[in-house]
Amino acid sequence: MSSLTPHGEGFSFLDTFVLSSSPQSGHGTKWLDPKLAFFQDHFPGKPLMPAVLLIECAAQAAGALWASIQGSQAPAHFVLAQVLQFKVLCPVLPGETIKSHITLTTSLGNLAQFDAVLSVGESEVARGRIVLGIALDVGPSHGEKS
């Protein structure tokens, strides 16, 4: 199965993505396979989805939305530039499916701001606001010698 994101299979948190009737919003889903490695250690015997990975679900869905909006002009990938706010309302467990509803609120050149609401079934589990940036190829990573 090909990934909807530029991430490797082990770090893809987006199984499906669909644009909403409004071209500025869409929703993605991710089924949380109980065999995912992070569930083994977070927390042993009582596994739950790490909050930072909930943010990653939102960021990947936001990237899919922004790429859909930009169409053939979309860059190869985006990066999470800032988490403006994010609140986890309840635990997300192995075997559940997360639905990420994403809305583009502001776009300015190489940056775009998105509102995200994550839910499992009919229950809201997290919400927040994030900023994505267009990934620029600027050479070696910070701290890496060329």
mmCIF file with all atom_site columns, C-alpha atoms in Angstrom:
data_model
loop_
_atom_site.group_PDB
_atom_site.id
_atom_site.type_symbol
_atom_site.label_atom_id
_atom_site.label_alt_id
_atom_site.label_comp_id
_atom_site.label_asym_id
_atom_site.label_entity_id
_atom_site.label_seq_id
_atom_site.pdbx_PDB_ins_code
_atom_site.Cartn_x
_atom_site.Cartn_y
_atom_site.Cartn_z
_atom_site.occupancy
_atom_site.B_iso_or_equiv
_atom_site.pdbx_formal_charge
_atom_site.auth_seq_id
_atom_site.auth_comp_id
_atom_site.auth_asym_id
_atom_site.auth_atom_id
_atom_site.pdbx_PDB_model_num
ATOM 1   C CA . MET A 1 1   ? 0.000   0.000  0.000  1.00 0.00 ? 1   MET A CA 1
ATOM 2   C CA . SER A 1 2   ? 1.411   3.416  -0.896 1.00 0.00 ? 2   SER A CA 1
ATOM 3   C CA . SER A 1 3   ? 1.509   6.095  1.763  1.00 0.00 ? 3   SER A CA 1
ATOM 4   C CA . LEU A 1 4   ? -0.507  9.328  1.586  1.00 0.00 ? 4   LEU A CA 1
ATOM 5   C CA . THR A 1 5   ? 2.463   11.098 3.167  1.00 0.00 ? 5   THR A CA 1
ATOM 6   C CA . PRO A 1 6   ? 6.197   11.183 2.401  1.00 0.00 ? 6   PRO A CA 1
ATOM 7   C CA . HIS A 1 7   ? 6.828   9.271  5.640  1.00 0.00 ? 7   HIS A CA 1
ATOM 8   C CA . GLY A 1 8   ? 7.916   5.671  5.834  1.00 0.00 ? 8   GLY A CA 1
ATOM 9   C CA . GLU A 1 9   ? 5.318   3.041  6.641  1.00 0.00 ? 9   GLU A CA 1
ATOM 10  C CA . GLY A 1 10  ? 6.262   3.024  10.342 1.00 0.00 ? 10  GLY A CA 1
ATOM 11  C CA . PHE A 1 11  ? 5.598   6.755  10.704 1.00 0.00 ? 11  PHE A CA 1
ATOM 12  C CA . SER A 1 12  ? 2.556   7.252  8.489  1.00 0.00 ? 12  SER A CA 1
ATOM 13  C CA . PHE A 1 13  ? -0.444  8.347  10.555 1.00 0.00 ? 13  PHE A CA 1
ATOM 14  C CA . LEU A 1 14  ? -2.859  8.770  7.673  1.00 0.00 ? 14  LEU A CA 1
ATOM 15  C CA . ASP A 1 15  ? -4.734  5.835  6.095  1.00 0.00 ? 15  ASP A CA 1
ATOM 16  C CA . THR A 1 16  ? -7.323  7.879  4.181  1.00 0.00 ? 16  THR A CA 1
ATOM 17  C CA . PHE A 1 17  ? -7.914  11.516 3.334  1.00 0.00 ? 17  PHE A CA 1
ATOM 18  C CA . VAL A 1 18  ? -11.028 13.083 1.803  1.00 0.00 ? 18  VAL A CA 1
ATOM 19  C CA . LEU A 1 19  ? -11.744 16.729 0.978  1.00 0.00 ? 19  LEU A CA 1
ATOM 20  C CA . SER A 1 20  ? -14.915 18.128 2.529  1.00 0.00 ? 20  SER A CA 1
ATOM 21  C CA . SER A 1 21  ? -17.525 20.014 0.526  1.00 0.00 ? 21  SER A CA 1
ATOM 22  C CA . SER A 1 22  ? -15.600 23.145 1.507  1.00 0.00 ? 22  SER A CA 1
ATOM 23  C CA . PRO A 1 23  ? -12.297 23.242 -0.402 1.00 0.00 ? 23  PRO A CA 1
ATOM 24  C CA . GLN A 1 24  ? -10.554 24.568 2.719  1.00 0.00 ? 24  GLN A CA 1
ATOM 25  C CA . SER A 1 25  ? -11.204 21.477 4.852  1.00 0.00 ? 25  SER A CA 1
ATOM 26  C CA . GLY A 1 26  ? -10.999 17.723 4.830  1.00 0.00 ? 26  GLY A CA 1
ATOM 27  C CA . HIS A 1 27  ? -10.659 14.722 7.063  1.00 0.00 ? 27  HIS A CA 1
ATOM 28  C CA . GLY A 1 28  ? -8.229  11.887 7.441  1.00 0.00 ? 28  GLY A CA 1
ATOM 29  C CA . THR A 1 29  ? -8.404  8.607  9.285  1.00 0.00 ? 29  THR A CA 1
ATOM 30  C CA . LYS A 1 30  ? -5.849  6.377  10.950 1.00 0.00 ? 30  LYS A CA 1
ATOM 31  C CA . TRP A 1 31  ? -6.559  2.935  12.401 1.00 0.00 ? 31  TRP A CA 1
ATOM 32  C CA . LEU A 1 32  ? -4.237  2.283  15.341 1.00 0.00 ? 32  LEU A CA 1
ATOM 33  C CA . ASP A 1 33  ? -2.936  -1.244 14.968 1.00 0.00 ? 33  ASP A CA 1
ATOM 34  C CA . PRO A 1 34  ? -2.398  -2.618 18.491 1.00 0.00 ? 34  PRO A CA 1
ATOM 35  C CA . LYS A 1 35  ? 0.939   -4.029 17.228 1.00 0.00 ? 35  LYS A CA 1
ATOM 36  C CA . LEU A 1 36  ? 2.422   -0.541 16.651 1.00 0.00 ? 36  LEU A CA 1
ATOM 37  C CA . ALA A 1 37  ? 5.757   -0.388 18.479 1.00 0.00 ? 37  ALA A CA 1
ATOM 38  C CA . PHE A 1 38  ? 4.971   2.634  20.664 1.00 0.00 ? 38  PHE A CA 1
ATOM 39  C CA . PHE A 1 39  ? 2.023   0.822  22.265 1.00 0.00 ? 39  PHE A CA 1
ATOM 40  C CA . GLN A 1 40  ? 4.431   -1.720 23.778 1.00 0.00 ? 40  GLN A CA 1
ATOM 41  C CA . ASP A 1 41  ? 6.166   0.907  25.929 1.00 0.00 ? 41  ASP A CA 1
ATOM 42  C CA . HIS A 1 42  ? 3.593   3.704  26.305 1.00 0.00 ? 42  HIS A CA 1
ATOM 43  C CA . PHE A 1 43  ? 2.529   2.370  28.827 1.00 0.00 ? 43  PHE A CA 1
ATOM 44  C CA . PRO A 1 44  ? 3.196   -1.352 29.454 1.00 0.00 ? 44  PRO A CA 1
ATOM 45  C CA . GLY A 1 45  ? -0.075  -3.061 30.345 1.00 0.00 ? 45  GLY A CA 1
ATOM 46  C CA . LYS A 1 46  ? -2.126  0.131  29.726 1.00 0.00 ? 46  LYS A CA 1
ATOM 47  C CA . PRO A 1 47  ? -1.124  1.337  26.243 1.00 0.00 ? 47  PRO A CA 1
ATOM 48  C CA . LEU A 1 48  ? -2.274  4.653  24.843 1.00 0.00 ? 48  LEU A CA 1
ATOM 49  C CA . MET A 1 49  ? -1.419  6.927  21.935 1.00 0.00 ? 49  MET A CA 1
ATOM 50  C CA . PRO A 1 50  ? 1.276   9.482  22.842 1.00 0.00 ? 50  PRO A CA 1
ATOM 51  C CA . ALA A 1 51  ? -0.026  13.056 22.627 1.00 0.00 ? 51  ALA A CA 1
ATOM 52  C CA . VAL A 1 52  ? 2.812   14.078 20.340 1.00 0.00 ? 52  VAL A CA 1
ATOM 53  C CA . LEU A 1 53  ? 1.633   11.435 17.847 1.00 0.00 ? 53  LEU A CA 1
ATOM 54  C CA . LEU A 1 54  ? -1.889  12.865 17.979 1.00 0.00 ? 54  LEU A CA 1
ATOM 55  C CA . ILE A 1 55  ? -0.316  16.149 16.863 1.00 0.00 ? 55  ILE A CA 1
ATOM 56  C CA . GLU A 1 56  ? 1.477   14.209 14.121 1.00 0.00 ? 56  GLU A CA 1
ATOM 57  C CA . CYS A 1 57  ? -1.872  12.753 12.939 1.00 0.00 ? 57  CYS A CA 1
ATOM 58  C CA . ALA A 1 58  ? -3.191  16.300 12.626 1.00 0.00 ? 58  ALA A CA 1
ATOM 59  C CA . ALA A 1 59  ? -0.044  17.537 10.874 1.00 0.00 ? 59  ALA A CA 1
ATOM 60  C CA . GLN A 1 60  ? -0.083  14.741 8.303  1.00 0.00 ? 60  GLN A CA 1
ATOM 61  C CA . ALA A 1 61  ? -3.777  15.322 7.549  1.00 0.00 ? 61  ALA A CA 1
ATOM 62  C CA . ALA A 1 62  ? -3.084  19.071 7.280  1.00 0.00 ? 62  ALA A CA 1
ATOM 63  C CA . GLY A 1 63  ? -0.280  18.305 4.815  1.00 0.00 ? 63  GLY A CA 1
ATOM 64  C CA . ALA A 1 64  ? -2.660  16.193 2.729  1.00 0.00 ? 64  ALA A CA 1
ATOM 65  C CA . LEU A 1 65  ? -5.194  19.039 2.741  1.00 0.00 ? 65  LEU A CA 1
ATOM 66  C CA . TRP A 1 66  ? -2.626  21.673 1.763  1.00 0.00 ? 66  TRP A CA 1
ATOM 67  C CA . ALA A 1 67  ? -1.272  19.421 -0.998 1.00 0.00 ? 67  ALA A CA 1
ATOM 68  C CA . SER A 1 68  ? -4.828  18.872 -2.286 1.00 0.00 ? 68  SER A CA 1
ATOM 69  C CA . ILE A 1 69  ? -5.468  22.618 -2.330 1.00 0.00 ? 69  ILE A CA 1
ATOM 70  C CA . GLN A 1 70  ? -2.197  23.306 -4.180 1.00 0.00 ? 70  GLN A CA 1
ATOM 71  C CA . GLY A 1 71  ? -2.749  20.475 -6.651 1.00 0.00 ? 71  GLY A CA 1
ATOM 72  C CA . SER A 1 72  ? 0.060   19.986 -9.164 1.00 0.00 ? 72  SER A CA 1
ATOM 73  C CA . GLN A 1 73  ? 1.935   22.954 -7.658 1.00 0.00 ? 73  GLN A CA 1
ATOM 74  C CA . ALA A 1 74  ? 2.298   21.209 -4.269 1.00 0.00 ? 74  ALA A CA 1
ATOM 75  C CA . PRO A 1 75  ? 5.851   20.617 -3.040 1.00 0.00 ? 75  PRO A CA 1
ATOM 76  C CA . ALA A 1 76  ? 7.165   17.131 -2.255 1.00 0.00 ? 76  ALA A CA 1
ATOM 77  C CA . HIS A 1 77  ? 6.393   17.578 1.440  1.00 0.00 ? 77  HIS A CA 1
ATOM 78  C CA . PHE A 1 78  ? 5.641   19.954 4.275  1.00 0.00 ? 78  PHE A CA 1
ATOM 79  C CA . VAL A 1 79  ? 7.067   20.236 7.776  1.00 0.00 ? 79  VAL A CA 1
ATOM 80  C CA . LEU A 1 80  ? 5.424   20.984 11.089 1.00 0.00 ? 80  LEU A CA 1
ATOM 81  C CA . ALA A 1 81  ? 6.626   24.517 11.830 1.00 0.00 ? 81  ALA A CA 1
ATOM 82  C CA . GLN A 1 82  ? 4.729   25.316 15.026 1.00 0.00 ? 82  GLN A CA 1
ATOM 83  C CA . VAL A 1 83  ? 2.169   23.969 17.457 1.00 0.00 ? 83  VAL A CA 1
ATOM 84  C CA . LEU A 1 84  ? 0.193   27.036 18.499 1.00 0.00 ? 84  LEU A CA 1
ATOM 85  C CA . GLN A 1 85  ? -2.039  25.109 20.858 1.00 0.00 ? 85  GLN A CA 1
ATOM 86  C CA . PHE A 1 86  ? -3.112  21.534 21.322 1.00 0.00 ? 86  PHE A CA 1
ATOM 87  C CA . LYS A 1 87  ? -5.264  19.965 23.974 1.00 0.00 ? 87  LYS A CA 1
ATOM 88  C CA . VAL A 1 88  ? -5.758  16.246 24.575 1.00 0.00 ? 88  VAL A CA 1
ATOM 89  C CA . LEU A 1 89  ? -9.226  15.626 25.989 1.00 0.00 ? 89  LEU A CA 1
ATOM 90  C CA . CYS A 1 90  ? -9.114  11.858 26.571 1.00 0.00 ? 90  CYS A CA 1
ATOM 91  C CA . PRO A 1 91  ? -6.892  8.828  25.908 1.00 0.00 ? 91  PRO A CA 1
ATOM 92  C CA . VAL A 1 92  ? -6.729  7.175  22.497 1.00 0.00 ? 92  VAL A CA 1
ATOM 93  C CA . LEU A 1 93  ? -6.292  3.418  22.670 1.00 0.00 ? 93  LEU A CA 1
ATOM 94  C CA . PRO A 1 94  ? -4.945  0.605  20.465 1.00 0.00 ? 94  PRO A CA 1
ATOM 95  C CA . GLY A 1 95  ? -7.461  -0.643 17.920 1.00 0.00 ? 95  GLY A CA 1
ATOM 96  C CA . GLU A 1 96  ? -9.305  2.674  17.682 1.00 0.00 ? 96  GLU A CA 1
ATOM 97  C CA . THR A 1 97  ? -9.615  4.776  14.522 1.00 0.00 ? 97  THR A CA 1
ATOM 98  C CA . ILE A 1 98  ? -8.744  8.449  14.760 1.00 0.00 ? 98  ILE A CA 1
ATOM 99  C CA . LYS A 1 99  ? -10.573 10.860 12.486 1.00 0.00 ? 99  LYS A CA 1
ATOM 100 C CA . SER A 1 100 ? -8.767  14.165 11.940 1.00 0.00 ? 100 SER A CA 1
ATOM 101 C CA . HIS A 1 101 ? -10.957 17.034 10.726 1.00 0.00 ? 101 HIS A CA 1
ATOM 102 C CA . ILE A 1 102 ? -8.664  19.755 9.362  1.00 0.00 ? 102 ILE A CA 1
ATOM 103 C CA . THR A 1 103 ? -9.469  23.308 8.263  1.00 0.00 ? 103 THR A CA 1
ATOM 104 C CA . LEU A 1 104 ? -7.056  25.705 6.572  1.00 0.00 ? 104 LEU A CA 1
ATOM 105 C CA . THR A 1 105 ? -7.507  29.021 8.386  1.00 0.00 ? 105 THR A CA 1
ATOM 106 C CA . THR A 1 106 ? -4.633  31.152 7.035  1.00 0.00 ? 106 THR A CA 1
ATOM 107 C CA . SER A 1 107 ? -2.127  30.780 4.231  1.00 0.00 ? 107 SER A CA 1
ATOM 108 C CA . LEU A 1 108 ? 0.809   33.124 3.717  1.00 0.00 ? 108 LEU A CA 1
ATOM 109 C CA . GLY A 1 109 ? 3.473   32.092 1.242  1.00 0.00 ? 109 GLY A CA 1
ATOM 110 C CA . ASN A 1 110 ? 5.479   29.181 2.629  1.00 0.00 ? 110 ASN A CA 1
ATOM 111 C CA . LEU A 1 111 ? 3.390   28.876 5.812  1.00 0.00 ? 111 LEU A CA 1
ATOM 112 C CA . ALA A 1 112 ? -0.194  27.854 6.505  1.00 0.00 ? 112 ALA A CA 1
ATOM 113 C CA . GLN A 1 113 ? -2.201  27.606 9.722  1.00 0.00 ? 113 GLN A CA 1
ATOM 114 C CA . PHE A 1 114 ? -4.729  24.849 10.360 1.00 0.00 ? 114 PHE A CA 1
ATOM 115 C CA . ASP A 1 115 ? -7.344  24.055 12.975 1.00 0.00 ? 115 ASP A CA 1
ATOM 116 C CA . ALA A 1 116 ? -7.600  20.366 13.879 1.00 0.00 ? 116 ALA A CA 1
ATOM 117 C CA . VAL A 1 117 ? -10.264 18.387 15.694 1.00 0.00 ? 117 VAL A CA 1
ATOM 118 C CA . LEU A 1 118 ? -9.507  14.716 16.327 1.00 0.00 ? 118 LEU A CA 1
ATOM 119 C CA . SER A 1 119 ? -12.203 12.254 17.266 1.00 0.00 ? 119 SER A CA 1
ATOM 120 C CA . VAL A 1 120 ? -12.758 8.572  17.899 1.00 0.00 ? 120 VAL A CA 1
ATOM 121 C CA . GLY A 1 121 ? -16.292 7.576  16.992 1.00 0.00 ? 121 GLY A CA 1
ATOM 122 C CA . GLU A 1 122 ? -18.493 10.475 18.088 1.00 0.00 ? 122 GLU A CA 1
ATOM 123 C CA . SER A 1 123 ? -16.128 11.587 20.887 1.00 0.00 ? 123 SER A CA 1
ATOM 124 C CA . GLU A 1 124 ? -13.703 14.455 20.457 1.00 0.00 ? 124 GLU A CA 1
ATOM 125 C CA . VAL A 1 125 ? -10.308 13.343 21.788 1.00 0.00 ? 125 VAL A CA 1
ATOM 126 C CA . ALA A 1 126 ? -8.052  16.313 20.922 1.00 0.00 ? 126 ALA A CA 1
ATOM 127 C CA . ARG A 1 127 ? -8.073  19.711 19.266 1.00 0.00 ? 127 ARG A CA 1
ATOM 128 C CA . GLY A 1 128 ? -5.537  22.320 18.351 1.00 0.00 ? 128 GLY A CA 1
ATOM 129 C CA . ARG A 1 129 ? -3.984  24.760 15.935 1.00 0.00 ? 129 ARG A CA 1
ATOM 130 C CA . ILE A 1 130 ? -0.798  24.051 13.999 1.00 0.00 ? 130 ILE A CA 1
ATOM 131 C CA . VAL A 1 131 ? 1.361   25.725 11.356 1.00 0.00 ? 131 VAL A CA 1
ATOM 132 C CA . LEU A 1 132 ? 2.951   23.870 8.464  1.00 0.00 ? 132 LEU A CA 1
ATOM 133 C CA . GLY A 1 133 ? 5.756   25.138 6.277  1.00 0.00 ? 133 GLY A CA 1
ATOM 134 C CA . ILE A 1 134 ? 6.939   24.158 2.842  1.00 0.00 ? 134 ILE A CA 1
ATOM 135 C CA . ALA A 1 135 ? 10.074  22.073 3.288  1.00 0.00 ? 135 ALA A CA 1
ATOM 136 C CA . LEU A 1 136 ? 12.984  23.804 1.625  1.00 0.00 ? 136 LEU A CA 1
ATOM 137 C CA . ASP A 1 137 ? 16.054  21.874 0.515  1.00 0.00 ? 137 ASP A CA 1
ATOM 138 C CA . VAL A 1 138 ? 18.751  23.834 2.335  1.00 0.00 ? 138 VAL A CA 1
ATOM 139 C CA . GLY A 1 139 ? 21.518  21.250 2.503  1.00 0.00 ? 139 GLY A CA 1
ATOM 140 C CA . PRO A 1 140 ? 22.728  19.222 5.495  1.00 0.00 ? 140 PRO A CA 1
ATOM 141 C CA . SER A 1 141 ? 20.606  19.045 8.622  1.00 0.00 ? 141 SER A CA 1
ATOM 142 C CA . HIS A 1 142 ? 21.401  21.271 11.586 1.00 0.00 ? 142 HIS A CA 1
ATOM 143 C CA . GLY A 1 143 ? 24.481  19.906 13.306 1.00 0.00 ? 143 GLY A CA 1
ATOM 144 C CA . GLU A 1 144 ? 25.403  17.677 10.380 1.00 0.00 ? 144 GLU A CA 1
ATOM 145 C CA . LYS A 1 145 ? 28.760  18.178 8.663  1.00 0.00 ? 145 LYS A CA 1
ATOM 146 C CA . SER A 1 146 ? 28.812  18.398 4.898  1.00 0.00 ? 146 SER A CA 1
#
